[in-house]
mmCIF file of C-alpha atoms in Angstrom:
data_model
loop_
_atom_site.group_PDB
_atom_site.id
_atom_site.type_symbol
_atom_site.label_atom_id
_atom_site.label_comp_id
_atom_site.label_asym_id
_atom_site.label_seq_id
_atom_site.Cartn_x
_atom_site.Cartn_y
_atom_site.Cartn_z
ATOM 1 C CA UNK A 1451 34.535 4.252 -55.553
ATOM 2 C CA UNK A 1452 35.975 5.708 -52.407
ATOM 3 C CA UNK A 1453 33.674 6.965 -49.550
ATOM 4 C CA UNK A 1454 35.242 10.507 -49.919
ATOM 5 C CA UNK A 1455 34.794 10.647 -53.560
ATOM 6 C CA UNK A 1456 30.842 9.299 -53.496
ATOM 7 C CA UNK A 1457 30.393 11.792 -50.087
ATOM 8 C CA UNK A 1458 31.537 14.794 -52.729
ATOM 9 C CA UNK A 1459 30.064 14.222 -56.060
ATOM 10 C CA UNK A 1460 26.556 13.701 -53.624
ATOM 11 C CA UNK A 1461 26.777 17.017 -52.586
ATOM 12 C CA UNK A 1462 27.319 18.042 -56.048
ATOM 13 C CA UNK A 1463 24.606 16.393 -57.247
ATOM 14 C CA UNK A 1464 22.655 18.082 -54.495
ATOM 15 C CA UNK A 1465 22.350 16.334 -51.066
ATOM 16 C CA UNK A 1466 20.511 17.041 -47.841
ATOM 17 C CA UNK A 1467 21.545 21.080 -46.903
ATOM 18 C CA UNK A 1468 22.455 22.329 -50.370
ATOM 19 C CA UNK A 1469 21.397 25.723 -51.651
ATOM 20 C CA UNK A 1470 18.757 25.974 -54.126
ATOM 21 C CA UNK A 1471 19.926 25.404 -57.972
ATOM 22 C CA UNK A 1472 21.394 27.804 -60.302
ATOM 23 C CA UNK A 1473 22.320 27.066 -63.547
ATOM 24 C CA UNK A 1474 25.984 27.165 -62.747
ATOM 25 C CA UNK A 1475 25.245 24.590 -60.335
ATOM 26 C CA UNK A 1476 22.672 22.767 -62.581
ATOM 27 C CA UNK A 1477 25.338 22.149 -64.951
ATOM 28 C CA UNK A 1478 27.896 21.198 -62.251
ATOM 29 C CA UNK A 1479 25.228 18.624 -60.781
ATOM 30 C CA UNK A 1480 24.618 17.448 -64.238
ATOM 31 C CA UNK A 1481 28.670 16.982 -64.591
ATOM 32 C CA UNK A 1482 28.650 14.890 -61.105
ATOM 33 C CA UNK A 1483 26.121 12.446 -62.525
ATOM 34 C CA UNK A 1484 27.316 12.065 -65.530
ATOM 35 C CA UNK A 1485 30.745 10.911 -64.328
ATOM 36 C CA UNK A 1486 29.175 9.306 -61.046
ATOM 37 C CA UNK A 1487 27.406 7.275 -63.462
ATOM 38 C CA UNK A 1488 30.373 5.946 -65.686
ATOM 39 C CA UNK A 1489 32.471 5.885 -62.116
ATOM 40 C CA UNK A 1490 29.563 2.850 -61.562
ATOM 41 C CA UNK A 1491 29.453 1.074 -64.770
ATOM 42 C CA UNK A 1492 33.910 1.036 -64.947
ATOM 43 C CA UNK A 1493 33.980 -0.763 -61.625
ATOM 44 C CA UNK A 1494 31.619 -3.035 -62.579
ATOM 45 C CA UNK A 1495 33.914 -3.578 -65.688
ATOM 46 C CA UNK A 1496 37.455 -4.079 -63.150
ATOM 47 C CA UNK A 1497 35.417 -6.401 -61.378
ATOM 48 C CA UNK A 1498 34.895 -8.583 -64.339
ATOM 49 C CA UNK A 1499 38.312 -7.985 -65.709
ATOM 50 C CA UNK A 1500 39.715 -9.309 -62.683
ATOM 51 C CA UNK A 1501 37.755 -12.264 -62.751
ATOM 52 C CA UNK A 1502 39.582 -15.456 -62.049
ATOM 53 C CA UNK A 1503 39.424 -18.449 -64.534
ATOM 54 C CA UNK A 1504 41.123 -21.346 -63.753
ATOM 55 C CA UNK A 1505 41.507 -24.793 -65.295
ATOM 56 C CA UNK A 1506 40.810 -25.993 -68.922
ATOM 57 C CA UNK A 1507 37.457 -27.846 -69.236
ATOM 58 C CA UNK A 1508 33.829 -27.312 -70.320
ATOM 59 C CA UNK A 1509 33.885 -25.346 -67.185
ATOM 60 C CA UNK A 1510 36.468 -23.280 -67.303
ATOM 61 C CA UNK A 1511 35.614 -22.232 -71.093
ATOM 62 C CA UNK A 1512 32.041 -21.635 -69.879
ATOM 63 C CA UNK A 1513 32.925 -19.520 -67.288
ATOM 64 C CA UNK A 1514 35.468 -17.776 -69.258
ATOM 65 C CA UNK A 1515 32.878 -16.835 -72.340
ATOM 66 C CA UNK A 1516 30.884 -15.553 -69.878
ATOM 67 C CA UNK A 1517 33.246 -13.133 -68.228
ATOM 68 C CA UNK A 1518 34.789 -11.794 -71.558
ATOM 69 C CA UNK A 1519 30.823 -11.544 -72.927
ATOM 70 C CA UNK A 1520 29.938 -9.272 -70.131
ATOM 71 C CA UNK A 1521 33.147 -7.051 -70.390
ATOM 72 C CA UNK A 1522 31.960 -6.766 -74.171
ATOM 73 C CA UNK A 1523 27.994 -5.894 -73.176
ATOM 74 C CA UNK A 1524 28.640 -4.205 -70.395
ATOM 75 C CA UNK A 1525 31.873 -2.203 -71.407
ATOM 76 C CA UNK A 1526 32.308 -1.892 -75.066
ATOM 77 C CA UNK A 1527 33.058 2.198 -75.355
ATOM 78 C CA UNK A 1528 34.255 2.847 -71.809
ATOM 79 C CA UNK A 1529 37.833 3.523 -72.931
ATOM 80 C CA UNK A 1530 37.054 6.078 -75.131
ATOM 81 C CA UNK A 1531 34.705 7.449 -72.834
ATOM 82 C CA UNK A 1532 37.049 7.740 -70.197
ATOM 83 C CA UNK A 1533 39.121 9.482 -72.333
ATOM 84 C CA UNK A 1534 36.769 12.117 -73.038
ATOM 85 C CA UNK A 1535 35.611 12.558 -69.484
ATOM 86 C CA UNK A 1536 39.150 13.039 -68.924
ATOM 87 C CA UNK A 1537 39.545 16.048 -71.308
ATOM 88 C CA UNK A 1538 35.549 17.704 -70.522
ATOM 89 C CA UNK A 1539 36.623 17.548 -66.647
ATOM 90 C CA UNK A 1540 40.627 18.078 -66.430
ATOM 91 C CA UNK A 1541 39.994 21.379 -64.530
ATOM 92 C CA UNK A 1542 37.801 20.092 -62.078
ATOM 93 C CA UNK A 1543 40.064 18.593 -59.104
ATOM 94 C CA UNK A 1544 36.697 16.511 -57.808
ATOM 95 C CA UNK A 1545 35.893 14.786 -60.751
ATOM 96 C CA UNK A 1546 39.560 14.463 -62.289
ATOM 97 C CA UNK A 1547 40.149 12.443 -59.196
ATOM 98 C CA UNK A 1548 37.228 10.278 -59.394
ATOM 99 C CA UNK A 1549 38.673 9.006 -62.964
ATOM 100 C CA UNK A 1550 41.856 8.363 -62.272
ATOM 101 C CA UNK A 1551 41.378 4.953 -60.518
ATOM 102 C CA UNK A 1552 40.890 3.605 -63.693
ATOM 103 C CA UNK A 1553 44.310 3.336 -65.543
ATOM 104 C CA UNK A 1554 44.466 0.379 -67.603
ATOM 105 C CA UNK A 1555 42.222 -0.260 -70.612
ATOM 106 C CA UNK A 1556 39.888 -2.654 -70.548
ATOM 107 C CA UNK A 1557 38.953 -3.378 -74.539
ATOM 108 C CA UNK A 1558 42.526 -3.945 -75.483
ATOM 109 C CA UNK A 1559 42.719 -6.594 -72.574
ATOM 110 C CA UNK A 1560 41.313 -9.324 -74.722
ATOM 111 C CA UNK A 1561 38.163 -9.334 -74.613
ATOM 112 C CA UNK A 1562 35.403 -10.827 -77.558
ATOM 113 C CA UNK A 1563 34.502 -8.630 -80.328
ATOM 114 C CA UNK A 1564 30.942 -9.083 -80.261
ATOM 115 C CA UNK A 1565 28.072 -11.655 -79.209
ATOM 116 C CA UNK A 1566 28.812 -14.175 -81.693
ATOM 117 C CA UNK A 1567 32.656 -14.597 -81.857
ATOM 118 C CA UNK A 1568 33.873 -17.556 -80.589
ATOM 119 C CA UNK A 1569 35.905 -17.832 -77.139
ATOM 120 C CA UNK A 1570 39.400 -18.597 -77.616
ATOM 121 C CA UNK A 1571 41.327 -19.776 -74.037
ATOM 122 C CA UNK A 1572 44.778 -19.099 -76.188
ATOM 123 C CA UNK A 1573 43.948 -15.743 -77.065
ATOM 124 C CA UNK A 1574 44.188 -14.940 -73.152
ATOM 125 C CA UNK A 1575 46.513 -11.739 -72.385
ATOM 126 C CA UNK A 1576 49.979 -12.766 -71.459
ATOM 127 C CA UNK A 1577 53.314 -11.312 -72.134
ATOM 128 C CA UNK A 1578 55.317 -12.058 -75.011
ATOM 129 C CA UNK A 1579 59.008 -12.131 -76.146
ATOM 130 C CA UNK A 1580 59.264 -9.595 -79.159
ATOM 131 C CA UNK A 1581 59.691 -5.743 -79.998
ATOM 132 C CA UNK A 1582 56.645 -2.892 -78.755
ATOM 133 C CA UNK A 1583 58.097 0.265 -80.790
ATOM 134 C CA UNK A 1584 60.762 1.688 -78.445
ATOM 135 C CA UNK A 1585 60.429 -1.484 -76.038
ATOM 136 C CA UNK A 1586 61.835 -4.985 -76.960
ATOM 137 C CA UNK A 1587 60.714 -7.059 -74.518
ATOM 138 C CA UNK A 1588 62.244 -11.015 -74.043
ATOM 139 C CA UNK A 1589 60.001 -13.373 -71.655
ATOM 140 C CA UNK A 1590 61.606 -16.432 -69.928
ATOM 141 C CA UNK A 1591 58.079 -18.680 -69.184
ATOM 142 C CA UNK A 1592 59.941 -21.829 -68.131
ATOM 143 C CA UNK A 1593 61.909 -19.817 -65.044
ATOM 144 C CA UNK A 1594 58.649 -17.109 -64.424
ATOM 145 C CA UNK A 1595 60.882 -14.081 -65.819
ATOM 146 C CA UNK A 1596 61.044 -11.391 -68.016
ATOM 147 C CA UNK A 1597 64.121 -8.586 -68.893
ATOM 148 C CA UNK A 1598 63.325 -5.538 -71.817
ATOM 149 C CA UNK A 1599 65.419 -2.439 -72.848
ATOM 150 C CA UNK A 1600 63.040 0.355 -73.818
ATOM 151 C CA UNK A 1601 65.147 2.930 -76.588
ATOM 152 C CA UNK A 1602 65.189 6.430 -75.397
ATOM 153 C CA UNK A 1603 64.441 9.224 -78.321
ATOM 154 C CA UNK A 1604 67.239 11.735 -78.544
ATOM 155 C CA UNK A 1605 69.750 10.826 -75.642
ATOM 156 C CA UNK A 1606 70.610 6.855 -75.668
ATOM 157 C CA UNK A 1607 71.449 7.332 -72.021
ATOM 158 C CA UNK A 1608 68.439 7.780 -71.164
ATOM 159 C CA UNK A 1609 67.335 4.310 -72.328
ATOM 160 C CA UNK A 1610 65.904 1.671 -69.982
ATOM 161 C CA UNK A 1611 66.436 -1.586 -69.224
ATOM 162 C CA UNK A 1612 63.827 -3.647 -67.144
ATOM 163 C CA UNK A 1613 63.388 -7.023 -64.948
ATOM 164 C CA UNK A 1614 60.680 -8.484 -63.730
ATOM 165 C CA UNK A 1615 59.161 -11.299 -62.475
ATOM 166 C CA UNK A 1616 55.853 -13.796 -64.397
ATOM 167 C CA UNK A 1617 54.062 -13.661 -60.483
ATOM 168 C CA UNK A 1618 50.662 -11.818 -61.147
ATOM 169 C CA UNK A 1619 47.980 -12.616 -64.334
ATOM 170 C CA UNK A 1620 45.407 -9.941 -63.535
ATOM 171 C CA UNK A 1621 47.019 -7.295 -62.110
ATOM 172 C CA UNK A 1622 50.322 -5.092 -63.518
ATOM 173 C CA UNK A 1623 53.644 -6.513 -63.184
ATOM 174 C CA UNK A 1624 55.758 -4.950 -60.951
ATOM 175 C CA UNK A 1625 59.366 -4.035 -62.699
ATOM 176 C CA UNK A 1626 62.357 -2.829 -61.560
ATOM 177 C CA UNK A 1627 64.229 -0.172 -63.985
ATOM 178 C CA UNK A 1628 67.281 1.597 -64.858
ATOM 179 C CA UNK A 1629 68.970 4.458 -66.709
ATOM 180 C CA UNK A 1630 71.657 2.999 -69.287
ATOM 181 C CA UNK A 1631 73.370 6.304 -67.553
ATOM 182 C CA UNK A 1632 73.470 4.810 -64.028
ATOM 183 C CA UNK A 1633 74.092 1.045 -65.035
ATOM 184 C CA UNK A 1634 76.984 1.771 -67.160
ATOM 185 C CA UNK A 1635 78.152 3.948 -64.132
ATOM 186 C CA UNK A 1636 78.099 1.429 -61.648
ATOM 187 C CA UNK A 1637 77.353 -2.210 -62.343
ATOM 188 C CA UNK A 1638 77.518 -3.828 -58.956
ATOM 189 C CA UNK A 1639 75.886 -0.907 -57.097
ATOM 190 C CA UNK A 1640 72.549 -0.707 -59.328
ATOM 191 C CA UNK A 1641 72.181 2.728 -58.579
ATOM 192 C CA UNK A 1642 68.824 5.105 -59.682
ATOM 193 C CA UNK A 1643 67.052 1.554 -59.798
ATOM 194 C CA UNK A 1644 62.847 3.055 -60.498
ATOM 195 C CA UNK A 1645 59.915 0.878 -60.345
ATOM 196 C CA UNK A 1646 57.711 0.704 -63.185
ATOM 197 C CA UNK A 1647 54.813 -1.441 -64.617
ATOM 198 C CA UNK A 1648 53.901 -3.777 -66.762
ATOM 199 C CA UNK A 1649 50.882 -4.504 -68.470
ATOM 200 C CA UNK A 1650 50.446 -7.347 -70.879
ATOM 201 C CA UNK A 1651 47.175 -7.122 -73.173
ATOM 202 C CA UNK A 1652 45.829 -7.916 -76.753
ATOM 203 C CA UNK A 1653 44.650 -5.378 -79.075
ATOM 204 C CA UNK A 1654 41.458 -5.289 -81.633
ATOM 205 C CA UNK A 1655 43.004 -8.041 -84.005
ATOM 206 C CA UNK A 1656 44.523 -9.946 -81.354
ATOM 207 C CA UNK A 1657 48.028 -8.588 -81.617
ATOM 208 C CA UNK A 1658 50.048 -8.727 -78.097
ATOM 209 C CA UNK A 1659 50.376 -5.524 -76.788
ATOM 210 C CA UNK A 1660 52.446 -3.887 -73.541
ATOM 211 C CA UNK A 1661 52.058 -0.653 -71.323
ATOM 212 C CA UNK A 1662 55.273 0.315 -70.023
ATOM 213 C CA UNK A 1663 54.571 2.875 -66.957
ATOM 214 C CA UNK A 1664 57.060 4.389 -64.764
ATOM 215 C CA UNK A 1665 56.525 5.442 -61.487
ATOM 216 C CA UNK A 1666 58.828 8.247 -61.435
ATOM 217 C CA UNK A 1667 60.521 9.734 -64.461
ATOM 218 C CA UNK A 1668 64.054 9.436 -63.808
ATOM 219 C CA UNK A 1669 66.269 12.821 -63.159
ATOM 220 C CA UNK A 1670 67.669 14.576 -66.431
ATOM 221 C CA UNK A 1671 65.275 12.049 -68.738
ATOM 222 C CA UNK A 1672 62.030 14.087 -69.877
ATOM 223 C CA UNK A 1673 61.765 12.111 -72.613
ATOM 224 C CA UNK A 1674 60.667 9.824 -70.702
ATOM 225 C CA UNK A 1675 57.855 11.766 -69.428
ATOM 226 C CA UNK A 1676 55.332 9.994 -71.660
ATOM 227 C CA UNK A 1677 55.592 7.016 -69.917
ATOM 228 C CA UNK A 1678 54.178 8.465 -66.382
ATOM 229 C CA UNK A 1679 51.635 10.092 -68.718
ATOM 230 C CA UNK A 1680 48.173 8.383 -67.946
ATOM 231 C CA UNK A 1681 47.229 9.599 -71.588
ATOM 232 C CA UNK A 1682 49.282 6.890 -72.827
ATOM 233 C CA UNK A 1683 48.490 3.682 -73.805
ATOM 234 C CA UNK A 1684 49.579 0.527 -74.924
ATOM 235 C CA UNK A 1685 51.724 -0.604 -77.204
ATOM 236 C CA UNK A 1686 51.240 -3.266 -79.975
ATOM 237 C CA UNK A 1687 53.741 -6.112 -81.029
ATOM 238 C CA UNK A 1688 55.730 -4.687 -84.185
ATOM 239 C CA UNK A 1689 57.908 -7.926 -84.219
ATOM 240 C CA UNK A 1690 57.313 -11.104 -82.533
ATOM 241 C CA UNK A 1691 60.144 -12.860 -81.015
ATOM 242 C CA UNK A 1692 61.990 -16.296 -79.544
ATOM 243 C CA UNK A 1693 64.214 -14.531 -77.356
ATOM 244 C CA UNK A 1694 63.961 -15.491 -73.915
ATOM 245 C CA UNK A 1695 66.034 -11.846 -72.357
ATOM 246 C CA UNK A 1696 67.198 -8.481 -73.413
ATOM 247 C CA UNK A 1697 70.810 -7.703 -72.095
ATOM 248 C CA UNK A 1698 73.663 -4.620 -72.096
ATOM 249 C CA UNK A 1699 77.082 -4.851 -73.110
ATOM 250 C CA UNK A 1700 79.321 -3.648 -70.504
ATOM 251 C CA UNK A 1701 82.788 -4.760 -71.660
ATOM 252 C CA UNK A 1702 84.273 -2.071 -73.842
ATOM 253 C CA UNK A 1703 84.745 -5.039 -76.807
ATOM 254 C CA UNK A 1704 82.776 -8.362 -76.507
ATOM 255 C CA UNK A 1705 83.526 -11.068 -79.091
ATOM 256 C CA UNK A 1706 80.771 -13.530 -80.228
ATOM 257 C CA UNK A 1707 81.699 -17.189 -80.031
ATOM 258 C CA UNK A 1708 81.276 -19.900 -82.235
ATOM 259 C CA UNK A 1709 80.401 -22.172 -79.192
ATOM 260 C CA UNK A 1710 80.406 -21.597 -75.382
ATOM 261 C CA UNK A 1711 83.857 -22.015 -75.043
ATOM 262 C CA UNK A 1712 86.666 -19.025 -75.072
ATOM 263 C CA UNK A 1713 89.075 -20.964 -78.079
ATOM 264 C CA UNK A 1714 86.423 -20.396 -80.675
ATOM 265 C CA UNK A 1715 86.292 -16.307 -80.558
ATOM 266 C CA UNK A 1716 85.177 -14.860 -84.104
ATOM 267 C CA UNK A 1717 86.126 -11.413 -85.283
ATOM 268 C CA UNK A 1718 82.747 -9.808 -84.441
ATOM 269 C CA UNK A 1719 81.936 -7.813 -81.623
ATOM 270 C CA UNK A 1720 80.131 -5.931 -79.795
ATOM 271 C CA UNK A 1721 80.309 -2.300 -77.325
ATOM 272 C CA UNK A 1722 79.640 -0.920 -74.317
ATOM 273 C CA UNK A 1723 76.128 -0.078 -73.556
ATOM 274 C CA UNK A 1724 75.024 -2.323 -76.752
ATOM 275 C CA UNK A 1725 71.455 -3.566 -76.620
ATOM 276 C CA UNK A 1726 71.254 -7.633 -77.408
ATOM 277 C CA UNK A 1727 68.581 -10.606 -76.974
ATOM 278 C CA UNK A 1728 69.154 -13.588 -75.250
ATOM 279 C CA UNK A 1729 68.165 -17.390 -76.517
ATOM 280 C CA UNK A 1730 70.274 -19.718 -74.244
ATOM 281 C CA UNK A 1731 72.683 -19.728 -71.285
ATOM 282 C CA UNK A 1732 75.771 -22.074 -69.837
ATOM 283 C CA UNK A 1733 77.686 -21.546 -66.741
ATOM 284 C CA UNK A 1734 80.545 -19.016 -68.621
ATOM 285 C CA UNK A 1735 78.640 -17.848 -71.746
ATOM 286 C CA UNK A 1736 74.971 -16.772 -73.322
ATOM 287 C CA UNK A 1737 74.074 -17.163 -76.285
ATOM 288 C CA UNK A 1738 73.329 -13.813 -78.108
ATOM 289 C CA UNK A 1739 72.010 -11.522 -80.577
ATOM 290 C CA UNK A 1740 72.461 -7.974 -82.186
ATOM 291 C CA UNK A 1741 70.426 -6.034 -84.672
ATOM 292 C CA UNK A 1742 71.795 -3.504 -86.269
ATOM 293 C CA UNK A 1743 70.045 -0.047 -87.319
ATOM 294 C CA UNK A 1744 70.242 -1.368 -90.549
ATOM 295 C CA UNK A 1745 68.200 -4.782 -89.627
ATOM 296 C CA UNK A 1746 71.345 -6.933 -90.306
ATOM 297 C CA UNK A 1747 71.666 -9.590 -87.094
ATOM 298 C CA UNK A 1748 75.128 -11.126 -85.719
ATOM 299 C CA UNK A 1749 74.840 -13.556 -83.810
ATOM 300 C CA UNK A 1750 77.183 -15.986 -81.162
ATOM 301 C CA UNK A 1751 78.063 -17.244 -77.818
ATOM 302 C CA UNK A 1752 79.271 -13.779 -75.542
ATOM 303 C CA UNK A 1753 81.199 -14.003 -71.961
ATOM 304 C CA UNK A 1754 79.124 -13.833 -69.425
ATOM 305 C CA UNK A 1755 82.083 -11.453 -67.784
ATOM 306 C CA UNK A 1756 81.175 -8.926 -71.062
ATOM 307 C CA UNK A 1757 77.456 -8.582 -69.946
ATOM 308 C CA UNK A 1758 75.991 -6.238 -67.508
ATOM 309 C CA UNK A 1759 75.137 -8.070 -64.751
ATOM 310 C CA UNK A 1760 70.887 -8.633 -64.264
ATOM 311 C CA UNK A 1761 68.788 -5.976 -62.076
ATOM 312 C CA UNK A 1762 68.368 -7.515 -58.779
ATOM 313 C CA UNK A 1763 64.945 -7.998 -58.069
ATOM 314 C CA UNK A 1764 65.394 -8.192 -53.762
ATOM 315 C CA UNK A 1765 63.786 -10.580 -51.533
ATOM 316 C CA UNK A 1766 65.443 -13.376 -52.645
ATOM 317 C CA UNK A 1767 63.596 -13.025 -56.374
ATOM 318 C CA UNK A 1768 67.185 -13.357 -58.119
ATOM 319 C CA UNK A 1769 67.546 -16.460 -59.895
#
């Protein structure tokens, strides 16, 4: 907790100096402590959450019991009663502040579900090819990347496509983002590029989940308001995948191929702006897949020349 924040909910809780009592200010003290109190047990909670555990032995699955035993003991309930501190104190700027350090959930980060379940080092949080509601996500382990295309309600330019790079475990992933508007206007350019995180986690049954958060909402897009909204939360795996990226069509037509090689174009095709998964790449083609609305899947070797070129992730990070 920061130095200002414990400085002001002391003198709300009545310091050296303050006034005598009233019971306006009784119940405002009694506010102060209340959240004060949870402010103490939640970092407590981040600090185990954060815990490193490294290596695969007796050890390491020692060390890791313990760590995901204490978030249970010491933590079970904290999400929901963050959320309700939330709502009994939005109009109090103090103690709205001194909750919103704490944005990610902690009991659908994987930890146990009670003293006597068993540990399991597989069932650790990590992020996973396959489709979050409006988000399909693709993850590329073996080269430490990930691409997604989150599906706008109501205006499909609106729609999001993401890139990002496998470098942090306990902390968000940073992303990089942008408007299916501003890619399709400009593919070289990148412009309106957003940053966003990412937030891989597993839910009560052990489902994968992901928190898409933006850090702006990008102009002439309030749909997409939800996703700066801390009220939201994350997102559990409706379809598992084997995908390994998400891409855009930016070719008005691109033709699927029976192999990587331009003399064996089928019939089908794809559009501009066209949302498909990736499974394997050569120098002049990918190998690629689209769903339609109706569930039916094509799939074939595409041009690399008749896909949007990848986000550009700076600092060298492009591979």
């Amino acid at each position: 907790m920061s130095h200002r924040i414990v400085l002001a909910l002391s003198l709300l809780l009545g310091g050296t100096g303050t006034p005598a009592a009233t019971p306006g200010s009784e119940l405002a003290s009694a506010a102060a402590q209340d959240v004060r109190a949870f402010v103490t047990r939640r970092e407590a909670c981040d600090h185990f959450r954060g815990e490193p555990v490294e290596g695969e032995g007796a050890e390491a699955l020692a060390r890791l019991e313990y760590v995901q035993r204490q978030i249970y003991e010491n933590c079970h309930g904290t999400d929901a009663e963050l959320a309700r501190l939330r709502a009994a104190h939005a109009g109090d700027p103090l103690l709205r502040e001194a909750l919103a350090g704490f944005e990610y959930p902690i009991e659908q980060a994987g930890e146990v579900a009670g003293p006597d379940s068993d540990i399991d080092l597989a069932a650790e949080p990590a992020l996973h090819s396959g489709v979050y509601g409006a988000l399909t996500l693709g993850v590329d382990a073996a080269n430490g990347r990930f691409s997604g295309v989150y599906q706008a309600d109501g205006d499909p330019a609106c729609s999001l496509r993401l890139r990002g790079l496998l470098d942090r475990t306990d902390e968000p992933l940073r992303v990089v983002a942008q408007t299916r508007r501003e890619a399709l206007r400009d593919a070289q350019a990148q412009p309106g590029v957003i940053g966003a995180r990412l937030v891989a986690g597993l839910d009560g049954r052990g489902k994968p989940t992901a928190w898409l958060r933006l850090d702006q909402v990008p102009e002439g897009c309030p749909q997409l308001s939800a996703l700066s909204a801390s009220s939201e939360g994350p997102v559990a795996q409706t379809l598992p995948g084997s995908w390994v990226s998400v891409h855009w069509i930016a070719a008005e037509r691109a033709y699927f191929h029976a192999a990587a090689d331009s003399s064996t174009r089928r019939k089908a095709y794809v559009t501009r702006g066209d949302t498909l998964r990736g499974y394997a790449e050569s120098d002049d083609f990918i190998e690629l897949e689209f769903v339609g609305p109706s569930g039916r899947a094509t799939r074939g070797w595409v041009d690399w020349g008749d896909v949007l070129p990848s986000l550009s992730l700076g600092d060298g990070a492009d591979m």
